[in-house]
Amino acid sequence: MTKKINAAAIFILVGFLAYATLWAELNYAALYVYALLSLMAYVLYWKDKRAAINNQWRIPENTLHLCAVLGGWPGAMLAQQSFRHKTQKIRFRIVFWFTVVINLMLLVTLATPELWALLAFNV
């Protein structure tokens, strides 16, 4: 079930990014930012998993969530499944999905000039 949800979430992100870059006002740089932050999140999860196995200093969960909310959640999601890391901790999963929703809402807002106008931002 989780893998289906993850695949659907990544499909939704690709759709949002396609919309944002092809039909809206978002720059292609957003694609690079998502790719870079996803790679960063993947590496952070890998390091945290290794630290957990070796009983070493761990990466704070807030750092993992910050990376996700900034746009690295696709890489974080992939890492969670690849390393079977942070998949059982319910509180972490709830916060993680909250960061995904916040990130997608921000992406839609940035990509839609009408929402900027509605929020009284001058684009």
Coordinates of N, CA, C and O in Angstrom, one line a residue:
M1 N 0.8 -1.2 0.0 CA 0.0 0.0 0.0 C 0.9 1.3 0.0 O 0.6 2.2 -0.7
T2 N 1.9 1.3 0.8 CA 2.8 2.5 0.9 C 3.5 2.8 -0.4 O 3.6 3.9 -0.8
K3 N 3.9 1.7 -1.1 CA 4.6 1.9 -2.3 C 3.7 2.5 -3.4 O 4.1 3.4 -4.2
K4 N 2.4 2.1 -3.4 CA 1.4 2.7 -4.3 C 1.2 4.2 -3.9 O 1.1 5.0 -4.8
I5 N 1.1 4.5 -2.7 CA 0.9 5.9 -2.3 C 2.1 6.7 -2.7 O 2.0 7.8 -3.2
N6 N 3.3 6.2 -2.5 CA 4.5 6.9 -2.8 C 4.6 7.1 -4.3 O 5.0 8.2 -4.8
A7 N 4.3 6.1 -5.1 CA 4.3 6.3 -6.6 C 3.3 7.3 -7.0 O 3.6 8.1 -7.9
A8 N 2.1 7.3 -6.4 CA 1.1 8.3 -6.7 C 1.6 9.7 -6.3 O 1.4 10.7 -7.1
A9 N 2.2 9.8 -5.2 CA 2.7 11.2 -4.8 C 3.7 11.7 -5.7 O 3.7 12.9 -6.1
I10 N 4.7 10.8 -6.1 CA 5.7 11.3 -7.1 C 5.1 11.6 -8.4 O 5.4 12.6 -9.1
F11 N 4.1 10.9 -8.8 CA 3.3 11.2 -10.1 C 2.7 12.5 -10.0 O 2.7 13.3 -10.9
I12 N 2.1 12.8 -8.8 CA 1.4 14.1 -8.6 C 2.5 15.2 -8.7 O 2.3 16.3 -9.3
L13 N 3.7 15.0 -8.1 CA 4.7 16.0 -8.1 C 5.1 16.3 -9.6 O 5.3 17.4 -10.0
V14 N 5.3 15.2 -10.3 CA 5.7 15.4 -11.7 C 4.7 16.2 -12.5 O 5.0 17.1 -13.3
G15 N 3.4 15.9 -12.2 CA 2.3 16.7 -12.8 C 2.4 18.1 -12.4 O 2.2 19.0 -13.3
F16 N 2.5 18.4 -11.1 CA 2.6 19.8 -10.7 C 3.8 20.5 -11.3 O 3.7 21.6 -11.8
L17 N 5.0 19.9 -11.4 CA 6.1 20.5 -12.0 C 5.9 20.7 -13.5 O 6.4 21.7 -14.0
A18 N 5.3 19.8 -14.2 CA 5.1 19.9 -15.6 C 4.1 21.1 -15.8 O 4.4 22.0 -16.6
Y19 N 3.1 21.2 -15.0 CA 2.1 22.3 -15.1 C 2.9 23.6 -14.8 O 2.8 24.6 -15.5
A20 N 3.6 23.6 -13.7 CA 4.3 24.8 -13.3 C 5.3 25.4 -14.3 O 5.4 26.6 -14.5
T21 N 6.0 24.5 -14.9 CA 7.1 24.9 -15.8 C 6.6 25.1 -17.3 O 7.1 26.0 -18.0
L22 N 5.6 24.4 -17.7 CA 5.1 24.5 -19.1 C 4.0 25.5 -19.3 O 4.0 26.2 -20.3
W23 N 3.1 25.6 -18.3 CA 1.9 26.4 -18.5 C 1.8 27.6 -17.5 O 1.0 28.5 -17.7
A24 N 2.6 27.6 -16.5 CA 2.5 28.7 -15.5 C 3.8 29.5 -15.6 O 4.6 29.5 -16.5
E25 N 4.0 30.2 -14.5 CA 5.1 31.2 -14.4 C 6.4 30.7 -13.8 O 7.3 31.4 -13.6
L26 N 6.4 29.4 -13.3 CA 7.5 28.9 -12.6 C 8.7 28.7 -13.5 O 8.5 28.1 -14.6
N27 N 9.9 29.0 -13.1 CA 11.1 28.8 -13.9 C 11.5 27.4 -13.9 O 11.2 26.6 -13.0
Y28 N 12.3 27.0 -15.0 CA 12.8 25.7 -15.1 C 13.8 25.4 -13.9 O 14.0 24.2 -13.6
A29 N 14.3 26.4 -13.3 CA 15.2 26.2 -12.1 C 14.5 25.4 -11.0 O 15.2 24.6 -10.3
A30 N 13.2 25.4 -11.0 CA 12.4 24.6 -10.0 C 12.7 23.1 -10.1 O 12.8 22.4 -9.1
L31 N 12.8 22.7 -11.4 CA 13.1 21.3 -11.6 C 14.5 20.9 -11.0 O 14.6 19.9 -10.4
Y32 N 15.5 21.8 -11.2 CA 16.8 21.5 -10.7 C 16.8 21.6 -9.2 O 17.5 20.8 -8.5
V33 N 16.0 22.5 -8.6 CA 15.9 22.6 -7.1 C 15.4 21.3 -6.5 O 15.9 20.8 -5.6
Y34 N 14.3 20.8 -7.1 CA 13.7 19.6 -6.6 C 14.6 18.4 -6.8 O 14.8 17.6 -5.9
A35 N 15.4 18.4 -7.9 CA 16.3 17.3 -8.1 C 17.5 17.4 -7.1 O 17.8 16.3 -6.5
L36 N 18.0 18.6 -6.9 CA 19.1 18.7 -5.9 C 18.7 18.4 -4.5 O 19.3 17.7 -3.8
L37 N 17.5 19.0 -4.1 CA 17.0 18.7 -2.7 C 16.6 17.3 -2.5 O 16.8 16.7 -1.4
S38 N 16.1 16.6 -3.6 CA 15.8 15.2 -3.5 C 17.1 14.4 -3.3 O 17.1 13.4 -2.5
L39 N 18.1 14.7 -4.0 CA 19.4 14.0 -3.9 C 19.9 14.2 -2.5 O 20.4 13.3 -1.8
M40 N 19.8 15.5 -2.0 CA 20.3 15.8 -0.6 C 19.5 15.0 0.4 O 20.1 14.4 1.3
A41 N 18.2 14.9 0.3 CA 17.4 14.2 1.2 C 17.7 12.7 1.2 O 17.9 12.1 2.2
Y42 N 18.0 12.2 0.0 CA 18.3 10.8 -0.1 C 19.6 10.5 0.6 O 19.7 9.5 1.4
V43 N 20.6 11.3 0.4 CA 21.9 11.2 1.1 C 21.7 11.3 2.6 O 22.3 10.5 3.4
L44 N 20.9 12.3 3.1 CA 20.7 12.5 4.5 C 20.1 11.2 5.1 O 20.5 10.8 6.2
Y45 N 19.1 10.6 4.5 CA 18.4 9.4 5.0 C 19.4 8.3 5.0 O 19.4 7.5 5.9
W46 N 20.3 8.2 4.0 CA 21.3 7.1 3.9 C 22.2 7.3 5.1 O 22.5 6.3 5.8
K47 N 22.7 8.5 5.3 CA 23.6 8.7 6.4 C 23.0 8.4 7.8 O 23.6 7.9 8.7
D48 N 21.7 8.8 7.9 CA 21.0 8.6 9.2 C 20.8 7.1 9.4 O 20.9 6.6 10.5
K49 N 20.5 6.4 8.3 CA 20.3 4.9 8.5 C 21.6 4.3 8.9 O 21.7 3.4 9.8
R50 N 22.7 4.6 8.2 CA 24.1 4.1 8.6 C 24.4 4.4 10.1 O 24.9 3.6 10.8
A51 N 24.1 5.7 10.5 CA 24.3 6.1 11.9 C 23.5 5.2 12.8 O 24.0 4.9 13.9
A52 N 22.3 5.0 12.5 CA 21.4 4.2 13.3 C 22.0 2.7 13.5 O 22.0 2.2 14.6
I53 N 22.4 2.2 12.4 CA 23.0 0.8 12.4 C 24.2 0.8 13.3 O 24.4 -0.2 14.0
N54 N 25.1 1.8 13.1 CA 26.4 1.8 13.8 C 26.3 2.5 15.2 O 27.4 2.7 15.8
N55 N 25.1 2.8 15.6 CA 24.9 3.5 16.9 C 25.8 4.7 17.1 O 26.4 4.9 18.1
Q56 N 25.7 5.6 16.0 CA 26.4 6.8 16.0 C 25.4 8.0 16.1 O 24.2 7.8 16.1
W57 N 26.0 9.2 16.0 CA 25.2 10.4 16.0 C 24.2 10.4 14.9 O 24.6 10.1 13.7
R58 N 23.0 10.7 15.1 CA 21.9 10.7 14.1 C 21.6 12.1 13.6 O 21.9 13.1 14.3
I59 N 21.1 12.2 12.4 CA 20.6 13.4 11.8 C 19.3 13.7 12.5 O 18.4 12.9 12.5
P60 N 19.1 15.0 13.0 CA 17.8 15.3 13.6 C 16.7 15.2 12.7 O 16.8 15.5 11.5
E61 N 15.5 14.7 13.2 CA 14.3 14.6 12.4 C 13.9 16.0 11.8 O 13.4 16.0 10.7
N62 N 14.1 17.0 12.5 CA 13.8 18.4 12.0 C 14.5 18.7 10.7 O 14.0 19.3 9.8
T63 N 15.8 18.2 10.7 CA 16.6 18.5 9.5 C 16.0 17.7 8.3 O 15.9 18.2 7.2
L64 N 15.6 16.5 8.5 CA 15.0 15.6 7.5 C 13.7 16.3 7.0 O 13.4 16.3 5.8
H65 N 12.9 16.8 7.9 CA 11.6 17.4 7.6 C 11.9 18.7 6.8 O 11.1 19.1 5.9
L66 N 12.8 19.5 7.3 CA 13.1 20.8 6.6 C 13.5 20.5 5.1 O 13.0 21.2 4.2
C67 N 14.4 19.5 4.9 CA 14.8 19.2 3.5 C 13.5 18.8 2.7 O 13.4 19.1 1.6
A68 N 12.6 18.0 3.3 CA 11.4 17.6 2.6 C 10.5 18.7 2.3 O 10.0 18.8 1.2
V69 N 10.3 19.7 3.2 CA 9.3 20.8 3.0 C 9.9 21.7 2.0 O 9.1 22.4 1.2
L70 N 11.2 21.8 1.9 CA 11.8 22.7 0.9 C 11.8 22.1 -0.6 O 12.0 22.9 -1.5
G71 N 11.4 20.9 -0.7 CA 11.3 20.3 -2.0 C 12.0 18.9 -2.2 O 11.9 18.3 -3.2
G72 N 12.7 18.4 -1.1 CA 13.4 17.2 -1.2 C 12.6 16.0 -0.9 O 13.1 14.9 -0.8
W73 N 11.3 16.1 -0.7 CA 10.4 15.0 -0.3 C 10.4 13.8 -1.3 O 10.3 12.7 -0.8
P74 N 10.5 14.0 -2.6 CA 10.6 12.8 -3.5 C 11.8 12.0 -3.2 O 11.7 10.7 -3.1
G75 N 12.9 12.6 -2.9 CA 14.1 11.8 -2.6 C 14.0 11.2 -1.2 O 14.5 10.0 -1.0
A76 N 13.4 11.9 -0.3 CA 13.2 11.3 1.0 C 12.2 10.1 1.0 O 12.5 9.1 1.6
M77 N 11.2 10.2 0.2 CA 10.3 9.1 0.0 C 11.0 7.9 -0.6 O 10.8 6.8 -0.1
L78 N 11.8 8.1 -1.6 CA 12.5 7.1 -2.2 C 13.5 6.4 -1.2 O 13.6 5.2 -1.1
A79 N 14.2 7.2 -0.4 CA 15.1 6.7 0.5 C 14.4 5.9 1.6 O 14.9 4.9 2.1
Q80 N 13.2 6.4 2.1 CA 12.5 5.7 3.1 C 12.2 4.3 2.6 O 12.3 3.3 3.4
Q81 N 11.8 4.1 1.4 CA 11.5 2.8 0.9 C 12.8 2.0 0.6 O 12.9 0.8 0.9
S82 N 13.8 2.6 0.0 CA 15.0 1.9 -0.3 C 15.8 1.4 0.9 O 16.3 0.3 0.9
F83 N 15.8 2.2 2.0 CA 16.6 1.8 3.2 C 15.7 1.3 4.3 O 16.2 0.9 5.3
R84 N 14.4 1.2 4.0 CA 13.4 0.9 5.1 C 13.7 1.7 6.4 O 13.9 1.1 7.4
H85 N 13.7 3.0 6.2 CA 14.1 3.9 7.2 C 13.0 4.9 7.5 O 12.5 5.5 6.5
K86 N 12.6 5.0 8.7 CA 11.6 6.0 9.2 C 10.2 5.6 8.6 O 9.4 6.4 8.4
T87 N 10.0 4.3 8.4 CA 8.7 3.9 7.8 C 7.8 3.4 8.9 O 6.6 3.3 8.7
Q88 N 8.3 3.1 10.1 CA 7.5 2.6 11.2 C 7.1 3.6 12.2 O 6.1 3.4 13.0
K89 N 7.7 4.7 12.2 CA 7.5 5.8 13.2 C 6.3 6.6 12.8 O 6.5 7.5 11.9
I90 N 5.2 6.4 13.4 CA 3.9 7.1 12.9 C 4.0 8.6 13.0 O 3.6 9.3 12.1
R91 N 4.5 9.1 14.1 CA 4.6 10.6 14.3 C 5.5 11.2 13.2 O 5.1 12.2 12.6
F92 N 6.6 10.5 12.9 CA 7.4 11.0 11.8 C 6.7 11.0 10.5 O 6.8 12.0 9.7
R93 N 6.0 9.9 10.2 CA 5.3 9.8 8.9 C 4.2 10.9 8.8 O 4.0 11.4 7.7
I94 N 3.5 11.2 9.8 CA 2.5 12.2 9.8 C 3.1 13.6 9.5 O 2.6 14.3 8.6
V95 N 4.1 13.9 10.2 CA 4.8 15.2 9.9 C 5.4 15.2 8.5 O 5.3 16.2 7.8
F96 N 5.9 14.1 8.1 CA 6.5 14.0 6.7 C 5.4 14.3 5.7 O 5.6 15.1 4.8
W97 N 4.2 13.7 5.8 CA 3.2 13.9 4.8 C 2.7 15.3 4.9 O 2.2 15.9 3.9
F98 N 2.7 15.9 6.1 CA 2.3 17.3 6.2 C 3.3 18.2 5.4 O 2.9 19.1 4.8
T99 N 4.6 17.9 5.5 CA 5.6 18.6 4.7 C 5.4 18.5 3.2 O 5.6 19.5 2.5
V100 N 4.9 17.3 2.8 CA 4.7 17.1 1.4 C 3.5 18.1 0.9 O 3.6 18.8 -0.1
V101 N 2.4 18.1 1.7 CA 1.3 18.9 1.4 C 1.7 20.4 1.4 O 1.3 21.1 0.5
I102 N 2.4 20.8 2.4 CA 2.8 22.2 2.5 C 3.7 22.6 1.2 O 3.5 23.6 0.6
N103 N 4.6 21.7 0.9 CA 5.5 21.9 -0.3 C 4.6 22.0 -1.6 O 4.9 22.9 -2.4
L104 N 3.7 21.1 -1.8 CA 2.9 21.2 -3.0 C 2.0 22.4 -3.0 O 1.8 23.0 -4.1
M105 N 1.5 22.8 -1.9 CA 0.7 24.0 -1.8 C 1.5 25.3 -2.2 O 1.1 26.1 -2.9
L106 N 2.8 25.3 -1.7 CA 3.7 26.4 -2.0 C 4.0 26.4 -3.5 O 4.0 27.4 -4.1
L107 N 4.2 25.2 -4.0 CA 4.5 25.1 -5.5 C 3.4 25.6 -6.3 O 3.6 26.4 -7.3
V108 N 2.2 25.2 -6.0 CA 1.0 25.7 -6.7 C 0.9 27.2 -6.6 O 0.6 27.9 -7.6
T109 N 1.1 27.7 -5.4 CA 1.0 29.2 -5.2 C 2.0 29.9 -6.0 O 1.7 30.9 -6.7
L110 N 3.3 29.4 -6.0 CA 4.3 30.1 -6.8 C 4.1 30.0 -8.3 O 4.5 30.9 -9.0
A111 N 3.5 28.9 -8.7 CA 3.3 28.7 -10.1 C 2.0 29.4 -10.7 O 1.9 29.4 -11.9
T112 N 1.2 29.9 -9.9 CA -0.1 30.4 -10.3 C -0.1 31.9 -10.0 O -0.4 32.3 -8.9
P113 N 0.1 32.8 -11.0 CA 0.0 34.2 -10.8 C -1.3 34.7 -10.2 O -1.3 35.7 -9.4
E114 N -2.4 34.1 -10.5 CA -3.7 34.5 -10.0 C -3.7 34.3 -8.5 O -4.3 35.1 -7.8
L115 N -3.1 33.3 -8.0 CA -3.0 33.1 -6.5 C -2.1 34.2 -5.9 O -2.4 34.6 -4.8
W116 N -1.1 34.6 -6.5 CA -0.2 35.6 -6.0 C -1.1 36.9 -5.9 O -1.0 37.6 -4.9
A117 N -1.9 37.2 -6.9 CA -2.7 38.4 -6.9 C -3.7 38.3 -5.8 O -4.0 39.3 -5.1
L118 N -4.3 37.1 -5.6 CA -5.3 36.9 -4.6 C -4.7 37.1 -3.2 O -5.3 37.7 -2.3
L119 N -3.4 36.7 -3.1 CA -2.7 36.9 -1.8 C -2.1 38.3 -1.7 O -1.4 38.6 -0.7
A120 N -2.3 39.2 -2.7 CA -1.9 40.6 -2.7 C -0.3 40.7 -2.8 O 0.3 41.6 -2.3
F121 N 0.3 39.7 -3.5 CA 1.7 39.8 -3.8 C 1.8 40.4 -5.2 O 1.0 40.1 -6.1
N122 N 2.7 41.3 -5.4 CA 2.9 41.8 -6.8 C 4.0 41.0 -7.5 O 5.1 40.9 -7.0
V123 N 3.6 40.4 -8.6 CA 4.5 39.6 -9.3 C 5.2 40.4 -10.4 O 4.6 41.1 -11.1

